[in-house]
């Protein structure tokens, strides 16, 4: 009669180092995590660069507008002074 308990029918016992079964899985997870982080960092880097370009454009535009305002204020001051002198001349002539 054959032996009802034949050890050849069962899987091999676990290895002496329990971490070896999971090492491949852990390495794959680390690689996937690193790739995911690298993609997130690249996307964040692109966004930061785009924001910096946008700020540079806004700064240049604001600089031009401030220059225009200064020029207009100077012109207004010259016109105002001219009007003041004209009024003064009128008052002196009227006196």
Tab-separated table of N, CA and C in Angstrom:
chain	number	residue	atom	x	y	z
A	1	UNK	N	0.838	-1.162	0.000
A	1	UNK	CA	0.000	0.000	0.000
A	1	UNK	C	0.890	1.234	0.000
A	2	UNK	N	0.541	2.262	-0.858
A	2	UNK	CA	1.386	3.459	-0.922
A	2	UNK	C	1.205	4.314	0.324
A	3	UNK	N	2.229	5.038	0.589
A	3	UNK	CA	2.228	5.927	1.757
A	3	UNK	C	1.254	7.081	1.507
A	4	UNK	N	0.249	7.349	2.333
A	4	UNK	CA	-0.714	8.417	2.097
A	4	UNK	C	-0.085	9.820	2.242
A	5	UNK	N	1.034	9.894	2.887
A	5	UNK	CA	1.685	11.192	3.054
A	5	UNK	C	2.983	11.179	2.269
A	6	UNK	N	2.923	11.684	1.018
A	6	UNK	CA	4.100	11.712	0.153
A	6	UNK	C	4.626	13.149	0.127
A	7	UNK	N	5.800	13.451	0.674
A	7	UNK	CA	6.340	14.809	0.725
A	7	UNK	C	6.593	15.409	-0.667
A	8	UNK	N	6.729	14.594	-1.704
A	8	UNK	CA	6.987	15.120	-3.036
A	8	UNK	C	5.774	15.866	-3.586
A	9	UNK	N	4.605	15.641	-3.040
A	9	UNK	CA	3.392	16.308	-3.502
A	9	UNK	C	3.298	17.764	-3.010
A	10	UNK	N	4.082	18.138	-2.041
A	10	UNK	CA	3.992	19.460	-1.435
A	10	UNK	C	5.073	20.397	-1.980
A	11	UNK	N	4.802	21.734	-1.862
A	11	UNK	CA	5.779	22.746	-2.292
A	11	UNK	C	7.022	22.680	-1.425
A	12	UNK	N	8.059	23.293	-1.957
A	12	UNK	CA	9.312	23.359	-1.197
A	12	UNK	C	9.100	24.260	0.011
A	13	UNK	N	9.826	24.035	1.054
A	13	UNK	CA	9.681	24.876	2.242
A	13	UNK	C	10.156	26.306	1.936
A	14	UNK	N	9.687	27.267	2.697
A	14	UNK	CA	10.115	28.646	2.460
A	14	UNK	C	11.622	28.779	2.646
A	15	UNK	N	12.230	29.747	1.962
A	15	UNK	CA	13.673	29.919	2.095
A	15	UNK	C	14.034	30.362	3.501
A	16	UNK	N	15.308	30.232	3.825
A	16	UNK	CA	15.731	30.580	5.181
A	16	UNK	C	15.649	32.100	5.405
A	17	UNK	N	15.774	32.911	4.320
A	17	UNK	CA	15.650	34.362	4.436
A	17	UNK	C	14.242	34.751	3.986
A	18	UNK	N	13.355	35.142	4.905
A	18	UNK	CA	11.977	35.424	4.521
A	18	UNK	C	11.858	36.618	3.570
A	19	UNK	N	12.839	37.513	3.550
A	19	UNK	CA	12.761	38.678	2.699
A	19	UNK	C	13.031	38.399	1.238
A	20	UNK	N	13.597	37.259	0.896
A	20	UNK	CA	13.939	36.987	-0.496
A	20	UNK	C	12.698	36.856	-1.361
A	21	UNK	N	11.595	36.362	-0.800
A	21	UNK	CA	10.361	36.249	-1.578
A	21	UNK	C	9.843	37.620	-1.990
A	22	UNK	N	10.031	38.592	-1.136
A	22	UNK	CA	9.468	39.910	-1.375
A	22	UNK	C	10.463	40.892	-2.009
A	23	UNK	N	11.712	40.515	-2.062
A	23	UNK	CA	12.729	41.433	-2.567
A	23	UNK	C	12.421	41.893	-3.987
A	24	UNK	N	12.024	40.989	-4.871
A	24	UNK	CA	11.697	41.358	-6.244
A	24	UNK	C	10.510	42.306	-6.268
A	25	UNK	N	9.512	41.991	-5.484
A	25	UNK	CA	8.332	42.845	-5.402
A	25	UNK	C	8.690	44.218	-4.843
A	26	UNK	N	9.479	44.250	-3.781
A	26	UNK	CA	9.881	45.523	-3.191
A	26	UNK	C	10.721	46.344	-4.162
A	27	UNK	N	11.626	45.682	-4.872
A	27	UNK	CA	12.435	46.405	-5.861
A	27	UNK	C	11.553	47.005	-6.949
A	28	UNK	N	10.567	46.258	-7.404
A	28	UNK	CA	9.656	46.764	-8.426
A	28	UNK	C	8.850	47.946	-7.884
A	29	UNK	N	8.421	47.855	-6.626
A	29	UNK	CA	7.657	48.949	-6.021
A	29	UNK	C	8.527	50.189	-5.860
A	30	UNK	N	9.773	50.006	-5.446
A	30	UNK	CA	10.683	51.148	-5.304
A	30	UNK	C	10.923	51.814	-6.652
A	31	UNK	N	11.125	50.993	-7.678
A	31	UNK	CA	11.368	51.541	-9.012
A	31	UNK	C	10.140	52.314	-9.489
A	32	UNK	N	8.961	51.748	-9.317
A	32	UNK	CA	7.733	52.416	-9.732
A	32	UNK	C	7.538	53.706	-8.934
A	33	UNK	N	7.831	53.656	-7.654
A	33	UNK	CA	7.714	54.850	-6.814
A	33	UNK	C	8.690	55.928	-7.248
A	34	UNK	N	9.921	55.537	-7.534
A	34	UNK	CA	10.920	56.503	-7.975
A	34	UNK	C	10.532	57.110	-9.314
A	35	UNK	N	10.005	56.287	-10.218
A	35	UNK	CA	9.581	56.809	-11.519
A	35	UNK	C	8.404	57.753	-11.352
A	36	UNK	N	7.478	57.401	-10.457
A	36	UNK	CA	6.332	58.276	-10.203
A	36	UNK	C	6.766	59.598	-9.601
A	37	UNK	N	7.695	59.545	-8.658
A	37	UNK	CA	8.207	60.767	-8.050
A	37	UNK	C	8.945	61.591	-9.091
A	38	UNK	N	9.721	60.934	-9.939
A	38	UNK	CA	10.454	61.656	-10.980
A	38	UNK	C	9.486	62.368	-11.926
A	39	UNK	N	8.382	61.714	-12.254
A	39	UNK	CA	7.393	62.350	-13.127
A	39	UNK	C	6.750	63.549	-12.433
A	40	UNK	N	6.456	63.412	-11.145
A	40	UNK	CA	5.855	64.517	-10.402
A	40	UNK	C	6.832	65.683	-10.288
A	41	UNK	N	8.096	65.375	-10.040
A	41	UNK	CA	9.106	66.428	-9.937
A	41	UNK	C	9.277	67.131	-11.274
A	42	UNK	N	9.278	66.374	-12.362
A	42	UNK	CA	9.404	66.986	-13.689
A	42	UNK	C	8.212	67.891	-13.983
A	43	UNK	N	7.023	67.447	-13.639
A	43	UNK	CA	5.828	68.271	-13.869
A	43	UNK	C	5.885	69.537	-13.013
A	44	UNK	N	6.301	69.395	-11.768
A	44	UNK	CA	6.416	70.551	-10.881
A	44	UNK	C	7.474	71.516	-11.399
A	45	UNK	N	8.566	70.984	-11.885
A	45	UNK	CA	9.632	71.815	-12.443
A	45	UNK	C	9.131	72.597	-13.655
A	46	UNK	N	8.392	71.931	-14.529
A	46	UNK	CA	7.826	72.628	-15.697
A	46	UNK	C	6.874	73.733	-15.258
A	47	UNK	N	6.066	73.470	-14.249
A	47	UNK	CA	5.116	74.474	-13.757
A	47	UNK	C	5.857	75.665	-13.157
A	48	UNK	N	6.920	75.401	-12.412
A	48	UNK	CA	7.703	76.481	-11.811
A	48	UNK	C	8.344	77.335	-12.901
A	49	UNK	N	8.888	76.686	-13.926
A	49	UNK	CA	9.497	77.435	-15.027
A	49	UNK	C	8.455	78.265	-15.764
A	50	UNK	N	7.287	77.698	-15.989
A	50	UNK	CA	6.220	78.432	-16.667
A	50	UNK	C	5.774	79.629	-15.824
A	51	UNK	N	5.645	79.430	-14.517
A	51	UNK	CA	5.265	80.532	-13.628
A	51	UNK	C	6.326	81.630	-13.640
A	52	UNK	N	7.597	81.233	-13.655
A	52	UNK	CA	8.681	82.220	-13.682
A	52	UNK	C	8.650	83.024	-14.979
A	53	UNK	N	8.411	82.359	-16.104
A	53	UNK	CA	8.298	83.076	-17.379
A	53	UNK	C	7.119	84.043	-17.348
A	54	UNK	N	6.003	83.596	-16.794
A	54	UNK	CA	4.815	84.448	-16.710
A	54	UNK	C	5.092	85.665	-15.841
A	55	UNK	N	5.762	85.462	-14.695
A	55	UNK	CA	6.099	86.587	-13.827
A	55	UNK	C	7.042	87.552	-14.530
A	56	UNK	N	7.995	87.021	-15.291
A	56	UNK	CA	8.921	87.885	-16.032
A	56	UNK	C	8.168	88.712	-17.066
A	57	UNK	N	7.216	88.101	-17.756
A	57	UNK	CA	6.413	88.844	-18.731
A	57	UNK	C	5.587	89.922	-18.045
A	58	UNK	N	4.956	89.586	-16.920
A	58	UNK	CA	4.155	90.566	-16.190
A	58	UNK	C	5.032	91.714	-15.692
A	59	UNK	N	6.220	91.381	-15.198
A	59	UNK	CA	7.130	92.403	-14.697
A	59	UNK	C	7.541	93.339	-15.818
A	60	UNK	N	7.860	92.782	-16.984
A	60	UNK	CA	8.241	93.620	-18.129
A	60	UNK	C	7.069	94.511	-18.545
A	61	UNK	N	5.885	93.950	-18.587
A	61	UNK	CA	4.704	94.719	-18.963
A	61	UNK	C	4.438	95.812	-17.929
A	62	UNK	N	4.535	95.482	-16.657
A	62	UNK	CA	4.312	96.472	-15.604
A	62	UNK	C	5.364	97.577	-15.671
A	63	UNK	N	6.592	97.228	-15.994
A	63	UNK	CA	7.658	98.216	-16.113
A	63	UNK	C	7.350	99.208	-17.231
A	64	UNK	N	6.878	98.708	-18.357
A	64	UNK	CA	6.504	99.584	-19.467
A	64	UNK	C	5.355	100.497	-19.051
A	65	UNK	N	4.370	99.939	-18.372
A	65	UNK	CA	3.218	100.732	-17.945
A	65	UNK	C	3.600	101.784	-16.920
A	66	UNK	N	4.492	101.441	-15.996
A	66	UNK	CA	4.958	102.420	-15.012
A	66	UNK	C	5.720	103.538	-15.718
A	67	UNK	N	6.549	103.181	-16.691
A	67	UNK	CA	7.268	104.191	-17.468
A	67	UNK	C	6.280	105.123	-18.165
A	68	UNK	N	5.240	104.564	-18.769
A	68	UNK	CA	4.222	105.375	-19.433
A	68	UNK	C	3.515	106.301	-18.439
A	69	UNK	N	3.226	105.788	-17.247
A	69	UNK	CA	2.588	106.625	-16.226
A	69	UNK	C	3.491	107.781	-15.807
A	70	UNK	N	4.784	107.495	-15.630
A	70	UNK	CA	5.732	108.551	-15.263
A	70	UNK	C	5.802	109.611	-16.361
A	71	UNK	N	5.833	109.157	-17.597
A	71	UNK	CA	5.886	110.085	-18.721
A	71	UNK	C	4.630	110.946	-18.745
A	72	UNK	N	3.467	110.330	-18.571
A	72	UNK	CA	2.203	111.073	-18.566
A	72	UNK	C	2.143	112.037	-17.385
A	73	UNK	N	2.642	111.615	-16.229
A	73	UNK	CA	2.650	112.506	-15.059
A	73	UNK	C	3.551	113.701	-15.310
A	74	UNK	N	4.691	113.482	-15.940
A	74	UNK	CA	5.585	114.597	-16.274
A	74	UNK	C	4.929	115.559	-17.246
A	75	UNK	N	4.256	115.018	-18.243
A	75	UNK	CA	3.550	115.861	-19.211
A	75	UNK	C	2.438	116.650	-18.525
A	76	UNK	N	1.699	116.007	-17.654
A	76	UNK	CA	0.635	116.680	-16.908
A	76	UNK	C	1.212	117.801	-16.054
A	77	UNK	N	2.347	117.544	-15.426
A	77	UNK	CA	2.982	118.557	-14.595
A	77	UNK	C	3.408	119.760	-15.450
A	78	UNK	N	3.958	119.518	-16.630
A	78	UNK	CA	4.363	120.609	-17.522
A	78	UNK	C	3.147	121.418	-17.983
A	79	UNK	N	2.080	120.713	-18.350
A	79	UNK	CA	0.857	121.405	-18.781
A	79	UNK	C	0.276	122.217	-17.631
A	80	UNK	N	0.253	121.616	-16.440
A	80	UNK	CA	-0.281	122.305	-15.269
A	80	UNK	C	0.539	123.555	-14.971
A	81	UNK	N	1.850	123.448	-15.071
A	81	UNK	CA	2.708	124.611	-14.821
A	81	UNK	C	2.450	125.682	-15.879
A	82	UNK	N	2.276	125.262	-17.129
A	82	UNK	CA	1.970	126.231	-18.192
A	82	UNK	C	0.661	126.936	-17.944
A	83	UNK	N	-0.343	126.208	-17.511
A	83	UNK	CA	-1.646	126.808	-17.209
A	83	UNK	C	-1.502	127.777	-16.042
A	84	UNK	N	-0.741	127.377	-15.049
A	84	UNK	CA	-0.534	128.238	-13.888
A	84	UNK	C	0.122	129.548	-14.308
A	85	UNK	N	1.155	129.452	-15.162
A	85	UNK	CA	1.833	130.666	-15.638
A	85	UNK	C	0.869	131.528	-16.455
A	86	UNK	N	0.058	130.907	-17.297
A	86	UNK	CA	-0.916	131.679	-18.083
A	86	UNK	C	-1.897	132.409	-17.175
A	87	UNK	N	-2.380	131.729	-16.138
A	87	UNK	CA	-3.311	132.367	-15.187
A	87	UNK	C	-2.616	133.513	-14.455
A	88	UNK	N	-1.377	133.277	-14.068
A	88	UNK	CA	-0.633	134.319	-13.356
A	88	UNK	C	-0.473	135.556	-14.253
A	89	UNK	N	-0.138	135.324	-15.516
A	89	UNK	CA	0.004	136.442	-16.458
A	89	UNK	C	-1.315	137.191	-16.611
A	90	UNK	N	-2.426	136.427	-16.680
A	90	UNK	CA	-3.746	137.061	-16.800
A	90	UNK	C	-4.049	137.908	-15.577
A	91	UNK	N	-3.721	137.418	-14.384
A	91	UNK	CA	-3.995	138.156	-13.152
A	91	UNK	C	-3.144	139.420	-13.090
A	92	UNK	N	-1.882	139.263	-13.496
A	92	UNK	CA	-1.002	140.423	-13.459
A	92	UNK	C	-1.486	141.474	-14.469
A	93	UNK	N	-1.886	141.026	-15.656
A	93	UNK	CA	-2.369	141.961	-16.679
A	93	UNK	C	-3.681	142.618	-16.233
A	94	UNK	N	-4.495	141.883	-15.520
A	94	UNK	CA	-5.777	142.413	-15.057
A	94	UNK	C	-5.571	143.404	-13.915
A	95	UNK	N	-4.498	143.252	-13.208
A	95	UNK	CA	-4.256	144.118	-12.056
A	95	UNK	C	-3.738	145.403	-12.582
